[in-house]
Amino acid sequence: MIHVLGSCRFRKRYDFLFENNLPAEKEELKKQLKKTNDPDVIEELKKHISWIDKQLKFETAKSTDAAVLSEHKKKEREAAKHGKRPFYLKKSEIRKQRLVEKYNKLKASGKLESFIEKKRRKNASKDHKYMPYRRPNTNTEQQK
């Protein structure tokens, strides 16, 4: 298994793992999953597939953050050359820009409506969980 380090050099050196090897390994594991009938092996294969999914998802988010940060740094260097003081991005700002990029990507692929609808349903179910409800009246005195 691969241990993901927080280093930029690591990402550059082992990019082939995330681009080629992990997706190919995932496909191979899916084929094995279809062939096997042993419940222990099935569980192990599913765990490994979910681990690969997590790694790939984490790397895409991390690369998006790195791209946002590098773009900002480039702009700041240009501004510093013109005598402006540098402005450093907070994590919250990076998160906001990641969300904007995700929104634009979904909009371009045409999946924005379904994504927003899914988010709306999820939030509605969360709100519904905390709504007070009326208990049935069990007192016989009030019924008389």
Coordinates of N, CA and C in Angstrom, one line a residue:
M1 N 0.8 -1.2 0.0 CA 0.0 0.0 0.0 C 0.9 1.3 0.0
I2 N 0.3 2.3 -0.4 CA 1.0 3.6 -0.6 C 0.7 4.5 0.6
H3 N 1.7 5.1 1.2 CA 1.4 6.1 2.3 C 1.6 7.4 1.6
V4 N 0.6 8.3 1.8 CA 0.6 9.6 1.1 C 1.3 10.5 2.1
L5 N 2.3 11.2 1.6 CA 3.0 12.2 2.4 C 2.6 13.6 2.0
G6 N 2.8 14.5 2.8 CA 2.4 15.9 2.5 C 3.5 16.7 1.7
S7 N 4.3 16.0 1.0 CA 5.4 16.6 0.3 C 5.0 16.8 -1.2
C8 N 5.5 18.0 -1.7 CA 5.3 18.3 -3.1 C 6.2 17.4 -4.0
R9 N 7.4 17.1 -3.4 CA 8.3 16.3 -4.2 C 7.8 14.8 -4.3
F10 N 7.1 14.4 -3.2 CA 6.5 13.1 -3.3 C 5.5 13.0 -4.4
R11 N 4.7 14.0 -4.5 CA 3.6 14.0 -5.5 C 4.2 14.0 -6.9
K12 N 5.3 14.8 -7.1 CA 5.9 14.8 -8.4 C 6.6 13.5 -8.8
R13 N 7.2 12.9 -7.8 CA 7.9 11.6 -8.1 C 6.9 10.5 -8.3
Y14 N 5.9 10.4 -7.5 CA 5.0 9.3 -7.6 C 3.6 9.6 -8.2
D15 N 3.6 10.6 -9.1 CA 2.4 10.9 -9.8 C 1.9 9.8 -10.6
F16 N 2.8 9.0 -11.1 CA 2.3 7.8 -12.0 C 1.4 6.9 -11.2
L17 N 1.6 6.8 -9.9 CA 0.8 5.9 -9.1 C -0.7 6.4 -9.1
F18 N -0.8 7.7 -8.9 CA -2.2 8.2 -8.8 C -2.8 8.3 -10.2
E19 N -2.0 8.5 -11.2 CA -2.6 8.6 -12.6 C -2.9 7.3 -13.3
N20 N -2.0 6.3 -13.0 CA -2.1 5.0 -13.8 C -2.3 3.8 -12.9
N21 N -1.4 3.6 -11.9 CA -1.4 2.4 -11.1 C -2.7 2.2 -10.3
L22 N -3.0 3.2 -9.5 CA -4.2 3.0 -8.6 C -5.5 2.8 -9.4
P23 N -5.8 3.5 -10.5 CA -7.0 3.2 -11.2 C -7.0 1.8 -11.8
A24 N -5.8 1.4 -12.3 CA -5.7 0.1 -12.9 C -5.8 -1.0 -11.8
E25 N -5.3 -0.8 -10.7 CA -5.4 -1.7 -9.6 C -6.9 -1.8 -9.1
K26 N -7.6 -0.7 -9.1 CA -9.0 -0.7 -8.7 C -9.8 -1.5 -9.7
E27 N -9.5 -1.4 -11.0 CA -10.3 -2.2 -12.0 C -10.0 -3.7 -11.8
E28 N -8.7 -4.0 -11.5 CA -8.3 -5.4 -11.3 C -9.1 -6.0 -10.1
L29 N -9.1 -5.2 -9.0 CA -9.8 -5.6 -7.8 C -11.3 -5.8 -8.1
K30 N -11.9 -5.0 -8.9 CA -13.3 -5.1 -9.2 C -13.6 -6.4 -10.0
K31 N -12.7 -6.8 -10.9 CA -12.8 -8.0 -11.6 C -12.7 -9.2 -10.7
Q32 N -11.7 -9.1 -9.7 CA -11.6 -10.2 -8.7 C -12.8 -10.3 -7.9
L33 N -13.4 -9.2 -7.5 CA -14.6 -9.1 -6.7 C -15.7 -9.9 -7.3
K34 N -15.9 -9.7 -8.7 CA -16.9 -10.4 -9.4 C -16.7 -11.9 -9.4
K35 N -15.5 -12.3 -9.5 CA -15.2 -13.8 -9.6 C -15.3 -14.5 -8.3
T36 N -15.0 -13.9 -7.2 CA -14.9 -14.6 -5.9 C -16.3 -14.8 -5.2
N37 N -16.4 -15.9 -4.4 CA -17.6 -16.1 -3.6 C -17.3 -16.1 -2.1
D38 N -16.0 -16.1 -1.7 CA -15.6 -16.2 -0.3 C -15.9 -14.8 0.3
P39 N -16.8 -14.8 1.4 CA -17.2 -13.6 2.1 C -16.0 -12.8 2.6
D40 N -15.0 -13.5 3.2 CA -13.8 -12.8 3.8 C -13.0 -12.1 2.7
V41 N -12.8 -12.8 1.5 CA -12.1 -12.2 0.4 C -12.9 -11.0 -0.1
I42 N -14.2 -11.1 -0.2 CA -15.0 -10.0 -0.8 C -14.9 -8.8 0.1
E43 N -14.9 -9.0 1.4 CA -14.8 -7.9 2.4 C -13.5 -7.2 2.3
E44 N -12.4 -8.0 2.1 CA -11.1 -7.5 2.0 C -10.9 -6.7 0.7
L45 N -11.5 -7.2 -0.4 CA -11.4 -6.5 -1.7 C -12.2 -5.2 -1.6
K46 N -13.3 -5.2 -1.0 CA -14.1 -4.0 -0.9 C -13.4 -2.9 0.0
K47 N -12.7 -3.4 1.0 CA -11.9 -2.4 1.8 C -10.8 -1.8 1.0
H48 N -10.2 -2.6 0.2 CA -9.0 -2.1 -0.6 C -9.5 -1.2 -1.7
I49 N -10.7 -1.5 -2.3 CA -11.2 -0.6 -3.3 C -11.6 0.8 -2.7
S50 N -12.2 0.7 -1.5 CA -12.6 2.0 -0.9 C -11.4 2.8 -0.4
W51 N -10.3 2.1 0.0 CA -9.1 2.8 0.3 C -8.5 3.5 -0.9
I52 N -8.5 2.8 -2.1 CA -8.1 3.4 -3.3 C -8.9 4.6 -3.7
D53 N -10.2 4.5 -3.5 CA -11.1 5.6 -3.8 C -10.8 6.8 -2.9
K54 N -10.6 6.6 -1.7 CA -10.2 7.6 -0.7 C -8.9 8.3 -1.1
Q55 N -7.9 7.5 -1.5 CA -6.6 8.1 -1.9 C -6.8 9.0 -3.1
L56 N -7.5 8.5 -4.1 CA -7.7 9.3 -5.3 C -8.5 10.6 -5.0
K57 N -9.5 10.5 -4.2 CA -10.3 11.7 -3.9 C -9.5 12.7 -3.1
F58 N -8.7 12.2 -2.1 CA -7.9 13.1 -1.3 C -6.9 13.8 -2.2
E59 N -6.3 13.1 -3.1 CA -5.2 13.6 -4.0 C -5.8 14.7 -4.9
T60 N -7.0 14.5 -5.4 CA -7.6 15.5 -6.3 C -7.9 16.8 -5.5
A61 N -8.4 16.6 -4.3 CA -8.7 17.8 -3.4 C -7.4 18.5 -3.1
K62 N -6.4 17.8 -2.8 CA -5.1 18.3 -2.5 C -4.5 19.1 -3.7
S63 N -4.6 18.5 -4.8 CA -4.0 19.1 -6.0 C -4.8 20.4 -6.4
T64 N -6.1 20.4 -6.1 CA -6.9 21.6 -6.4 C -6.5 22.7 -5.4
D65 N -6.3 22.4 -4.2 CA -5.8 23.3 -3.2 C -4.4 23.9 -3.6
A66 N -3.6 23.0 -4.0 CA -2.2 23.4 -4.4 C -2.3 24.3 -5.6
A67 N -3.2 24.0 -6.6 CA -3.3 24.9 -7.8 C -3.8 26.3 -7.4
V68 N -4.8 26.3 -6.5 CA -5.4 27.6 -6.0 C -4.3 28.4 -5.3
L69 N -3.5 27.7 -4.5 CA -2.4 28.4 -3.7 C -1.3 28.9 -4.7
S70 N -0.9 28.1 -5.6 CA 0.1 28.5 -6.6 C -0.3 29.7 -7.4
E71 N -1.6 29.7 -7.8 CA -2.1 30.8 -8.6 C -2.1 32.1 -7.8
H72 N -2.5 32.0 -6.5 CA -2.5 33.1 -5.6 C -1.1 33.7 -5.4
K73 N -0.2 32.7 -5.2 CA 1.2 33.1 -5.0 C 1.8 33.9 -6.2
K74 N 1.4 33.4 -7.4 CA 1.9 34.0 -8.6 C 1.4 35.5 -8.7
K75 N 0.1 35.7 -8.4 CA -0.4 37.0 -8.4 C 0.2 37.9 -7.3
E76 N 0.5 37.3 -6.2 CA 1.1 38.1 -5.1 C 2.5 38.5 -5.4
R77 N 3.3 37.6 -6.1 CA 4.6 38.0 -6.5 C 4.6 39.2 -7.5
E78 N 3.6 39.1 -8.4 CA 3.5 40.2 -9.4 C 3.2 41.5 -8.7
A79 N 2.3 41.4 -7.7 CA 1.9 42.6 -6.9 C 3.0 43.1 -6.1
A80 N 3.9 42.2 -5.6 CA 5.0 42.6 -4.8 C 6.0 43.3 -5.6
K81 N 6.2 42.9 -6.8 CA 7.1 43.6 -7.8 C 6.7 45.1 -8.0
H82 N 5.4 45.3 -7.9 CA 4.9 46.7 -8.1 C 4.8 47.4 -6.7
G83 N 5.3 46.9 -5.7 CA 5.4 47.6 -4.4 C 4.2 47.3 -3.5
K84 N 3.4 46.4 -3.8 CA 2.2 46.1 -2.9 C 2.7 45.1 -1.8
R85 N 2.0 45.2 -0.6 CA 2.2 44.3 0.4 C 1.6 42.9 0.2
P86 N 2.2 41.8 0.5 CA 1.6 40.5 0.2 C 0.4 40.2 1.1
F87 N -0.5 39.5 0.6 CA -1.7 39.0 1.3 C -1.7 37.5 1.3
Y88 N -1.7 36.9 2.4 CA -1.7 35.4 2.5 C -3.1 34.9 2.7
L89 N -3.3 33.8 1.9 CA -4.7 33.2 2.0 C -4.8 32.4 3.2
K90 N -6.0 32.5 3.8 CA -6.4 31.7 5.0 C -6.9 30.4 4.4
K91 N -7.0 29.4 5.3 CA -7.6 28.1 4.9 C -9.0 28.2 4.5
S92 N -9.8 29.1 5.1 CA -11.2 29.3 4.8 C -11.3 29.8 3.3
E93 N -10.4 30.7 3.0 CA -10.4 31.3 1.6 C -10.1 30.2 0.6
I94 N -9.1 29.4 0.9 CA -8.8 28.3 0.0 C -10.0 27.3 -0.2
R95 N -10.7 27.1 1.0 CA -11.9 26.2 0.9 C -13.0 26.8 0.0
K96 N -13.1 28.2 0.2 CA -14.1 28.9 -0.7 C -13.8 28.7 -2.1
Q97 N -12.5 28.9 -2.5 CA -12.1 28.9 -3.9 C -12.2 27.4 -4.4
R98 N -12.0 26.4 -3.5 CA -12.2 25.1 -4.0 C -13.6 24.8 -4.3
L99 N -14.5 25.4 -3.5 CA -15.9 25.2 -3.7 C -16.4 25.9 -5.0
V100 N -15.8 27.0 -5.3 CA -16.1 27.7 -6.5 C -15.7 26.9 -7.7
E101 N -14.5 26.3 -7.6 CA -14.0 25.5 -8.7 C -14.9 24.2 -8.9
K102 N -15.3 23.6 -7.8 CA -16.2 22.5 -7.9 C -17.5 22.9 -8.5
Y103 N -18.0 24.0 -8.2 CA -19.3 24.5 -8.7 C -19.1 24.7 -10.3
N104 N -18.0 25.3 -10.7 CA -17.7 25.5 -12.1 C -17.6 24.2 -12.9
K105 N -16.9 23.3 -12.2 CA -16.7 22.0 -12.9 C -18.0 21.2 -13.0
L106 N -18.9 21.3 -12.0 CA -20.2 20.7 -12.1 C -21.1 21.3 -13.1
K107 N -21.0 22.7 -13.2 CA -21.7 23.4 -14.2 C -21.3 23.1 -15.6
A108 N -20.0 22.9 -15.8 CA -19.5 22.6 -17.1 C -19.9 21.2 -17.5
S109 N -20.0 20.2 -16.6 CA -20.3 18.9 -16.9 C -21.9 18.6 -16.9
G110 N -22.6 19.6 -16.5 CA -24.1 19.5 -16.5 C -24.7 18.8 -15.3
K111 N -23.9 18.5 -14.3 CA -24.4 17.8 -13.1 C -24.7 18.7 -12.0
L112 N -24.7 20.0 -12.2 CA -24.9 20.9 -11.1 C -26.3 20.8 -10.5
E113 N -27.3 20.7 -11.3 CA -28.7 20.6 -10.8 C -28.9 19.4 -9.8
S114 N -28.4 18.2 -10.3 CA -28.5 17.0 -9.4 C -27.7 17.2 -8.1
F115 N -26.5 17.8 -8.2 CA -25.7 18.0 -7.0 C -26.4 18.9 -6.0
I116 N -27.0 20.0 -6.5 CA -27.7 20.9 -5.6 C -28.9 20.3 -5.0
E117 N -29.6 19.5 -5.8 CA -30.8 18.8 -5.3 C -30.4 17.8 -4.2
K118 N -29.4 17.1 -4.4 CA -28.9 16.1 -3.4 C -28.5 16.8 -2.1
K119 N -27.8 18.0 -2.3 CA -27.5 18.8 -1.1 C -28.7 19.3 -0.4
R120 N -29.7 19.7 -1.1 CA -30.9 20.2 -0.5 C -31.6 19.1 0.3
R121 N -31.7 17.9 -0.3 CA -32.4 16.8 0.4 C -31.6 16.5 1.6
K122 N -30.3 16.5 1.6 CA -29.5 16.1 2.7 C -29.7 17.1 3.9
N123 N -29.7 18.4 3.5 CA -29.9 19.4 4.5 C -31.3 19.4 5.1
A124 N -32.3 19.1 4.2 CA -33.7 19.0 4.7 C -33.8 17.9 5.7
S125 N -33.2 16.7 5.4 CA -33.3 15.6 6.4 C -32.6 15.9 7.7
K126 N -31.5 16.7 7.6 CA -30.8 17.1 8.9 C -31.7 18.1 9.6
D127 N -32.4 19.0 9.0 CA -33.3 19.9 9.6 C -34.5 19.2 10.2
H128 N -35.0 18.2 9.5 CA -36.1 17.4 10.0 C -35.8 16.7 11.2
K129 N -34.6 16.3 11.4 CA -34.2 15.5 12.6 C -34.3 16.3 13.8
Y130 N -34.0 17.6 13.7 CA -34.1 18.5 14.9 C -35.4 19.2 15.1
M131 N -36.4 19.0 14.3 CA -37.7 19.6 14.4 C -38.5 19.0 15.5
P132 N -39.1 19.8 16.4 CA -39.9 19.2 17.5 C -41.1 18.5 16.9
Y133 N -41.6 17.5 17.5 CA -42.8 16.9 17.0 C -43.8 16.8 18.2
R134 N -45.1 16.7 17.8 CA -46.2 16.7 18.8 C -46.3 15.2 19.3
R135 N -46.2 15.1 20.6 CA -46.4 13.7 21.2 C -47.9 13.4 21.3
P136 N -48.3 12.2 21.1 CA -49.7 11.8 21.3 C -50.1 12.1 22.7
N137 N -51.3 12.5 22.9 CA -51.8 12.9 24.3 C -52.2 11.6 25.0
T138 N -51.5 11.3 26.1 CA -51.7 10.0 26.8 C -52.5 10.3 28.1
N139 N -52.6 11.5 28.5 CA -53.4 11.8 29.7 C -54.8 11.6 29.5
T140 N -55.5 10.9 30.4 CA -56.9 10.7 30.3 C -57.7 11.8 30.9
E141 N -57.0 12.6 31.8 CA -57.7 13.7 32.4 C -58.1 14.8 31.3
Q142 N -57.2 15.0 30.4 CA -57.4 16.0 29.4 C -58.4 15.6 28.3
Q143 N -58.6 14.3 28.2 CA -59.6 13.8 27.2 C -61.0 13.9 27.7
K144 N -61.2 14.0 29.0 CA -62.6 14.1 29.6 C -63.2 15.4 29.4

